[in-house]
Amino acid sequence: MNDRQQPLPYETTAITSAFGLGLHHVQLALPPGEEDVCRRFYVDVLGMTEIQKPPVLAARGGLWVRTDGLEIHLGVEEDFRPARKAHPGILVADIDALAEHLTGQGVKVTWDDNFPGHRRFYAIDCHENRLEFLSPDEETGP
């Protein structure tokens, strides 16, 4: 017998666990020696701020960036393959302004209206990792 409860409707917002779970960061991979390329995209284009990695982790290479409520760790992967399906879903306060900014920087933006209650688009980072940017639709809410 399965004691697991049935899935709740997506619109359910008051969901908690006994552990107080939250998201600290998302990690994406980058090829060895490509930190400067990532800086140009994540710092110069997206406007994030580079933060120092702890010394024991800095020896591994990579790049950590943070802004607002978002932290992304870009870790060196010797056998690098971009994440083309898996992706972070990044909340955006002004999705139209971000889309316009990215397009102006030469980043292709692909809009997708298949997530009810949200406006969203996908973009590809400097190493072909997929990024999703989304905002609750003002007309329908999340």
mmCIF file with all atom_site columns, C-alpha atoms in Angstrom, residues 5-12 14-15:
data_model
loop_
_atom_site.group_PDB
_atom_site.id
_atom_site.type_symbol
_atom_site.label_atom_id
_atom_site.label_alt_id
_atom_site.label_comp_id
_atom_site.label_asym_id
_atom_site.label_entity_id
_atom_site.label_seq_id
_atom_site.pdbx_PDB_ins_code
_atom_site.Cartn_x
_atom_site.Cartn_y
_atom_site.Cartn_z
_atom_site.occupancy
_atom_site.B_iso_or_equiv
_atom_site.pdbx_formal_charge
_atom_site.auth_seq_id
_atom_site.auth_comp_id
_atom_site.auth_asym_id
_atom_site.auth_atom_id
_atom_site.pdbx_PDB_model_num
ATOM 1  C CA . GLN A 1 5  ? -0.455 11.593 -0.860 1.00 0.00 ? 5  GLN A CA 1
ATOM 2  C CA . GLN A 1 6  ? -1.738 12.353 -4.329 1.00 0.00 ? 6  GLN A CA 1
ATOM 3  C CA . PRO A 1 7  ? -0.079 15.252 -6.196 1.00 0.00 ? 7  PRO A CA 1
ATOM 4  C CA . LEU A 1 8  ? -1.497 18.649 -5.253 1.00 0.00 ? 8  LEU A CA 1
ATOM 5  C CA . PRO A 1 9  ? -2.674 21.168 -7.850 1.00 0.00 ? 9  PRO A CA 1
ATOM 6  C CA . TYR A 1 10 ? 0.191  23.296 -9.177 1.00 0.00 ? 10 TYR A CA 1
ATOM 7  C CA . GLU A 1 11 ? -1.433 26.446 -7.784 1.00 0.00 ? 11 GLU A CA 1
ATOM 8  C CA . THR A 1 12 ? -0.951 25.154 -4.209 1.00 0.00 ? 12 THR A CA 1
ATOM 9  C CA . ALA A 1 14 ? 1.501  26.710 1.206  1.00 0.00 ? 14 ALA A CA 1
ATOM 10 C CA . ILE A 1 15 ? 3.683  23.610 1.115  1.00 0.00 ? 15 ILE A CA 1
#
